[in-house]
PDB file of C-alpha atoms in Angstrom:
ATOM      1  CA  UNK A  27       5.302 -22.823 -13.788  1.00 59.00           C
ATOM      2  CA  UNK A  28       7.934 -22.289 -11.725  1.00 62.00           C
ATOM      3  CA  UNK A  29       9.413 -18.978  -9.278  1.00 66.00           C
ATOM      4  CA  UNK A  30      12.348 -18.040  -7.938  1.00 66.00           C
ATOM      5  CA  UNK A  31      13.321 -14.915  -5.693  1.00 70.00           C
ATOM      6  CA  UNK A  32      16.340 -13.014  -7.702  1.00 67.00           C
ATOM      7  CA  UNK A  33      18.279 -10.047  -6.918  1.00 66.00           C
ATOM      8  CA  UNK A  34      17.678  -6.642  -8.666  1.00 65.00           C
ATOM      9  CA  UNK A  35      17.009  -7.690 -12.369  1.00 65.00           C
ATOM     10  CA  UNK A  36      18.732  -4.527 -14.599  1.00 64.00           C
ATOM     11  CA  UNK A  37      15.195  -2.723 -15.924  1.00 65.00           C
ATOM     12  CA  UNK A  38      15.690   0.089 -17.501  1.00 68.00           C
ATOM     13  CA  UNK A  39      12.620   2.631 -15.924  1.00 70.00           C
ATOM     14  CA  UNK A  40      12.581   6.372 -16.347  1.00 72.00           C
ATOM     15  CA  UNK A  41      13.946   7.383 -13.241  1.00 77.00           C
ATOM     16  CA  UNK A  42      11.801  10.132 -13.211  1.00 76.00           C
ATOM     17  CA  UNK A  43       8.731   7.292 -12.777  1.00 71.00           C
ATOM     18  CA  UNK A  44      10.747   5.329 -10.720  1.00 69.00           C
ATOM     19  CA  UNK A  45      10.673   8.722  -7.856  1.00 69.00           C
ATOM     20  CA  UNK A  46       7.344   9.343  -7.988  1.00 69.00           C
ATOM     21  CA  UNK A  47       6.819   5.614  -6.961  1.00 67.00           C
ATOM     22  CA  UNK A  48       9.052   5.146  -4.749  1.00 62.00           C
ATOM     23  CA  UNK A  49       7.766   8.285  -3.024  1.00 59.00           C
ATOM     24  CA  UNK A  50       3.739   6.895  -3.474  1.00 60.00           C
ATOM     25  CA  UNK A  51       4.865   3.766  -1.910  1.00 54.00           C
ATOM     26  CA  UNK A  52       6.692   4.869   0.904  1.00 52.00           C
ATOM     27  CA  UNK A  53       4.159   7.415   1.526  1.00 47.00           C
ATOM     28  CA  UNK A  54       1.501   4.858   1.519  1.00 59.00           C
ATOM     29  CA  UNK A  55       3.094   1.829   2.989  1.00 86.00           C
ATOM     30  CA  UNK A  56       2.121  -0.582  -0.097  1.00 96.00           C
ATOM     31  CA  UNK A  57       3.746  -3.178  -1.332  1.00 97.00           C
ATOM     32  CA  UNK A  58       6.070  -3.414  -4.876  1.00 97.00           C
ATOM     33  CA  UNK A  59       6.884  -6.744  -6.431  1.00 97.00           C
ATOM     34  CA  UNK A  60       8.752  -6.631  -9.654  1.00 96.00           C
ATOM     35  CA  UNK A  61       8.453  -9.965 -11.738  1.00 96.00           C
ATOM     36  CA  UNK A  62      10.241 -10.857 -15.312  1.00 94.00           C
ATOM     37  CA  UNK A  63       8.472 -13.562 -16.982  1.00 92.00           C
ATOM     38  CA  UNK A  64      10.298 -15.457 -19.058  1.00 88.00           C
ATOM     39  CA  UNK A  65       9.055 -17.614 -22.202  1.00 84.00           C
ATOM     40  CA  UNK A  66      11.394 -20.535 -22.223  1.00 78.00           C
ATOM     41  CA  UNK A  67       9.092 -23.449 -22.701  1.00 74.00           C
ATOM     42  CA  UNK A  68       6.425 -22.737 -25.476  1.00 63.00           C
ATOM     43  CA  UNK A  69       7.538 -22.429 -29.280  1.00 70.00           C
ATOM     44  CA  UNK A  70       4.212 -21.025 -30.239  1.00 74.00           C
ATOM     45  CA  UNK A  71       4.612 -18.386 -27.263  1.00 74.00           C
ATOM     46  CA  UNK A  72       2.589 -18.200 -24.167  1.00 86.00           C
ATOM     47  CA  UNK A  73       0.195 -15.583 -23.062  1.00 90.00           C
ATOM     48  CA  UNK A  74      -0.180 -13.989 -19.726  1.00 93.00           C
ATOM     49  CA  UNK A  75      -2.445 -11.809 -17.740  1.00 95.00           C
ATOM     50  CA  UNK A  76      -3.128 -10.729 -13.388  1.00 97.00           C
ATOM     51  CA  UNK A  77      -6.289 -10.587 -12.840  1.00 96.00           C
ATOM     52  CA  UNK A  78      -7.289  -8.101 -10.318  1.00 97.00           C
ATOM     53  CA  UNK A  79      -8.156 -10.728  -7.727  1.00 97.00           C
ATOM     54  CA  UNK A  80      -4.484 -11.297  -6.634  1.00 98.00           C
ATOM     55  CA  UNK A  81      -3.830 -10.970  -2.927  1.00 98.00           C
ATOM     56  CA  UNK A  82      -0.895 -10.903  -0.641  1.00 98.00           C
ATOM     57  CA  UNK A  83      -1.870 -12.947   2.637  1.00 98.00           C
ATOM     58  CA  UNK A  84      -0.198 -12.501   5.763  1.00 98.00           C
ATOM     59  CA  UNK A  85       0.889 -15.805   6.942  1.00 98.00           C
ATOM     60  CA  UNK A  86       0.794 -14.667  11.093  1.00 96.00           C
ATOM     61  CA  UNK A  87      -2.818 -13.159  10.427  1.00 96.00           C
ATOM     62  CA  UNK A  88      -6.102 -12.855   8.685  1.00 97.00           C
ATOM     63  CA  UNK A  89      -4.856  -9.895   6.420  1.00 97.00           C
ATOM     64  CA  UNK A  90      -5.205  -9.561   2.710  1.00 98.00           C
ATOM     65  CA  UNK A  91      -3.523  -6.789   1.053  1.00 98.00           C
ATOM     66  CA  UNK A  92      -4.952  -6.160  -1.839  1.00 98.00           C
ATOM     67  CA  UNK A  93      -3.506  -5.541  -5.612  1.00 98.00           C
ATOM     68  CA  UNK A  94      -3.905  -1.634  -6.119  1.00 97.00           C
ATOM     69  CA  UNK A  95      -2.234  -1.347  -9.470  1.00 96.00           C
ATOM     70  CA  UNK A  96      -0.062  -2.548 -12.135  1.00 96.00           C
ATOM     71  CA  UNK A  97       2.560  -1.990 -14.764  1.00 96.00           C
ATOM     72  CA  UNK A  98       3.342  -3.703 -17.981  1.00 95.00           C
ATOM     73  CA  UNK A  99       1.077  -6.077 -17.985  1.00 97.00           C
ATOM     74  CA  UNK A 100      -2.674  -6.571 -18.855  1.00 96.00           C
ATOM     75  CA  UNK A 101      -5.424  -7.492 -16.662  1.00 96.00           C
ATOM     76  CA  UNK A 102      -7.912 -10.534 -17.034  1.00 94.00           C
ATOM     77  CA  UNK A 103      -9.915 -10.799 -19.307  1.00 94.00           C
ATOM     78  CA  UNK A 104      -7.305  -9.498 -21.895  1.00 94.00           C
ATOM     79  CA  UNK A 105      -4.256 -11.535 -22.779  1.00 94.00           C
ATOM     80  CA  UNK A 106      -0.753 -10.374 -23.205  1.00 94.00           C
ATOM     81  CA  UNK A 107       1.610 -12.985 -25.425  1.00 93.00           C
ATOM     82  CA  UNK A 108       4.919 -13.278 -24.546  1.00 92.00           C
ATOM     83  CA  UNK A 109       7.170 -15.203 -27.628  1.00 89.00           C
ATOM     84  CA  UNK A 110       9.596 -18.381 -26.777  1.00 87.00           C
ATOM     85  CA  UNK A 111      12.970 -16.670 -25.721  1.00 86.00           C
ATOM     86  CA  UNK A 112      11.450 -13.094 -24.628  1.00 88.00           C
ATOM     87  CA  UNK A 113      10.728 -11.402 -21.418  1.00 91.00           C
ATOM     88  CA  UNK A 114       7.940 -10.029 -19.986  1.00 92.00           C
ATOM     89  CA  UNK A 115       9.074  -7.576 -16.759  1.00 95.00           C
ATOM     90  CA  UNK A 116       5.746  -6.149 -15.297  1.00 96.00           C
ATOM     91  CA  UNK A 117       5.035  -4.467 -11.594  1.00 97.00           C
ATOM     92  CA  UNK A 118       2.370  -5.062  -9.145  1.00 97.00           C
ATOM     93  CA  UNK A 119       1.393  -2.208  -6.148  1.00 97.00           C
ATOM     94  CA  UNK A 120      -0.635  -3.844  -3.058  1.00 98.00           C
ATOM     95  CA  UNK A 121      -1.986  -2.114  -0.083  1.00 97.00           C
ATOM     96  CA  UNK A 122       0.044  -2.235   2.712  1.00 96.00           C
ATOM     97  CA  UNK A 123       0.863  -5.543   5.229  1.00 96.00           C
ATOM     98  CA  UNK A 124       0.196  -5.180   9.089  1.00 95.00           C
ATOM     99  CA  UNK A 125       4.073  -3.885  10.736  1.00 92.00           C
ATOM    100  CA  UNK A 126       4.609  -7.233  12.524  1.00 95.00           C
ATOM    101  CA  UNK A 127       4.039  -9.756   9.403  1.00 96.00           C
ATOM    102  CA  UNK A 128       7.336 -11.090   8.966  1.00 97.00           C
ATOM    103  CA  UNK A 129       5.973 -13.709   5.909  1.00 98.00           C
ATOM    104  CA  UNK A 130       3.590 -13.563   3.384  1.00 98.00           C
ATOM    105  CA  UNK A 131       1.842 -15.258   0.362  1.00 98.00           C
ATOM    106  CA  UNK A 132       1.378 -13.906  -2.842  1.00 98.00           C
ATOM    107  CA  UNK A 133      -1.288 -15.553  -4.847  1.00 97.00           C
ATOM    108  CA  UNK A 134      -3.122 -14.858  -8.279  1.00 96.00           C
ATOM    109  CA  UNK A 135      -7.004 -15.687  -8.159  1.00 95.00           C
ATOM    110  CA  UNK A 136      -8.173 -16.509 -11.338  1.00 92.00           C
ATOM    111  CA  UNK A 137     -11.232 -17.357 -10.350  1.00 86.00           C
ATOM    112  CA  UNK A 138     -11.654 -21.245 -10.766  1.00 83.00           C
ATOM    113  CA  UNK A 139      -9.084 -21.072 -14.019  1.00 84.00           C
ATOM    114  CA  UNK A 140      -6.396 -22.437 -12.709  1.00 80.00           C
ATOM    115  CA  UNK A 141      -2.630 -21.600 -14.006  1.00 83.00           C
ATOM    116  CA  UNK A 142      -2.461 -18.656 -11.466  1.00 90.00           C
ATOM    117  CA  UNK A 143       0.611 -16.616 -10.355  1.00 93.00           C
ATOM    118  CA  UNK A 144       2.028 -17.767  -7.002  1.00 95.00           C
ATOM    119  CA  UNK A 145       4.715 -16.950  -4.699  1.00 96.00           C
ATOM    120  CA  UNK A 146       4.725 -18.655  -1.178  1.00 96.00           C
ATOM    121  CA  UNK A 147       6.420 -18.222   2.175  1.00 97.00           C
ATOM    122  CA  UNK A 148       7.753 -14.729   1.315  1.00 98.00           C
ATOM    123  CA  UNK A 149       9.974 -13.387   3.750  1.00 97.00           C
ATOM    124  CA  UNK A 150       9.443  -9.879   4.149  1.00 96.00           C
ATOM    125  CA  UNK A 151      12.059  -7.074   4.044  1.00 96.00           C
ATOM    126  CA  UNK A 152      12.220  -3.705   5.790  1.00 92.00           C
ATOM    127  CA  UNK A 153      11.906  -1.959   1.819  1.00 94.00           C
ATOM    128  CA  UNK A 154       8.184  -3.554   0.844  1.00 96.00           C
ATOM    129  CA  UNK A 155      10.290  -4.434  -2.436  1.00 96.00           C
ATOM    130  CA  UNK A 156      10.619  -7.589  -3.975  1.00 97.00           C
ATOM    131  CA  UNK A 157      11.500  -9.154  -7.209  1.00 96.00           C
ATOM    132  CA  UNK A 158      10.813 -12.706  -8.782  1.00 95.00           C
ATOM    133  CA  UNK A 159      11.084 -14.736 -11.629  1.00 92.00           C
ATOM    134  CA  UNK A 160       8.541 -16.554 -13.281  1.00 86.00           C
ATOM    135  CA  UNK A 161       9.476 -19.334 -15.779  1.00 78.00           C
TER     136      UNK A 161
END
């Protein structure tokens, strides 16, 4: 599985949603990434999950921010299948990183499973928003 940093993918969110998060998050400091998952590999389609163990590390300290909620997509033990040629755009909130982390890691625990979500050597930006694709 492979990732990729990409510009603003076109989503199409209630904007009225899209407010009250923007307002939670910068009221709260936390962290939005915004992934599309895209089936481009398996004929039989693929399934996917985030289990609530996913972190984001700060690579300049000890800090974990953890995984707070998320959005179009279902959490382990469930399975969500995505079908060969579709996409899959989901959300994940985390808590806050420390003011002076200027990289981070964003990895999926799946608790010995292997086949986990990961993003590495983020670099951060002043919004807290990201957005990556998964293929």
């Amino acid at each position: 599985m492979s990732t990729i940093q990409i510009t603003k993918p076109k989503v199409e969110i209630s904007p009225s949603i899209l407010d009250e998060i923007k307002t939670q998050v910068y009221e709260a400091g936390q962290v939005v990434i915004h992934f599309v998952y895209q089936n481009e590999d398996f004929w039989i389609g693929s399934k996917i999950r985030i289990w609530p163990s996913s972190y984001l590390y700060d690579k300049g300290s000890a800090h974990i921010s953890e995984l707070v909620h998320s959005e179009n997509i279902v959490q382990a033990p469930m399975w969500q299948e995505v079908t060969f040629g579709t996409k899959c755009y989901f959300t994940l909130i985390f808590s806050g990183l420390p003011r002076d982390c200027s990289t981070f890691d964003f990895i999926e625990d799946c608790g010995g499973e292997g086949g986990g979500f990961e993003v590495l050597d983020v670099a951060r930006n002043e919004s807290d928003i990201y957005y990556f694709k998964i293929y």
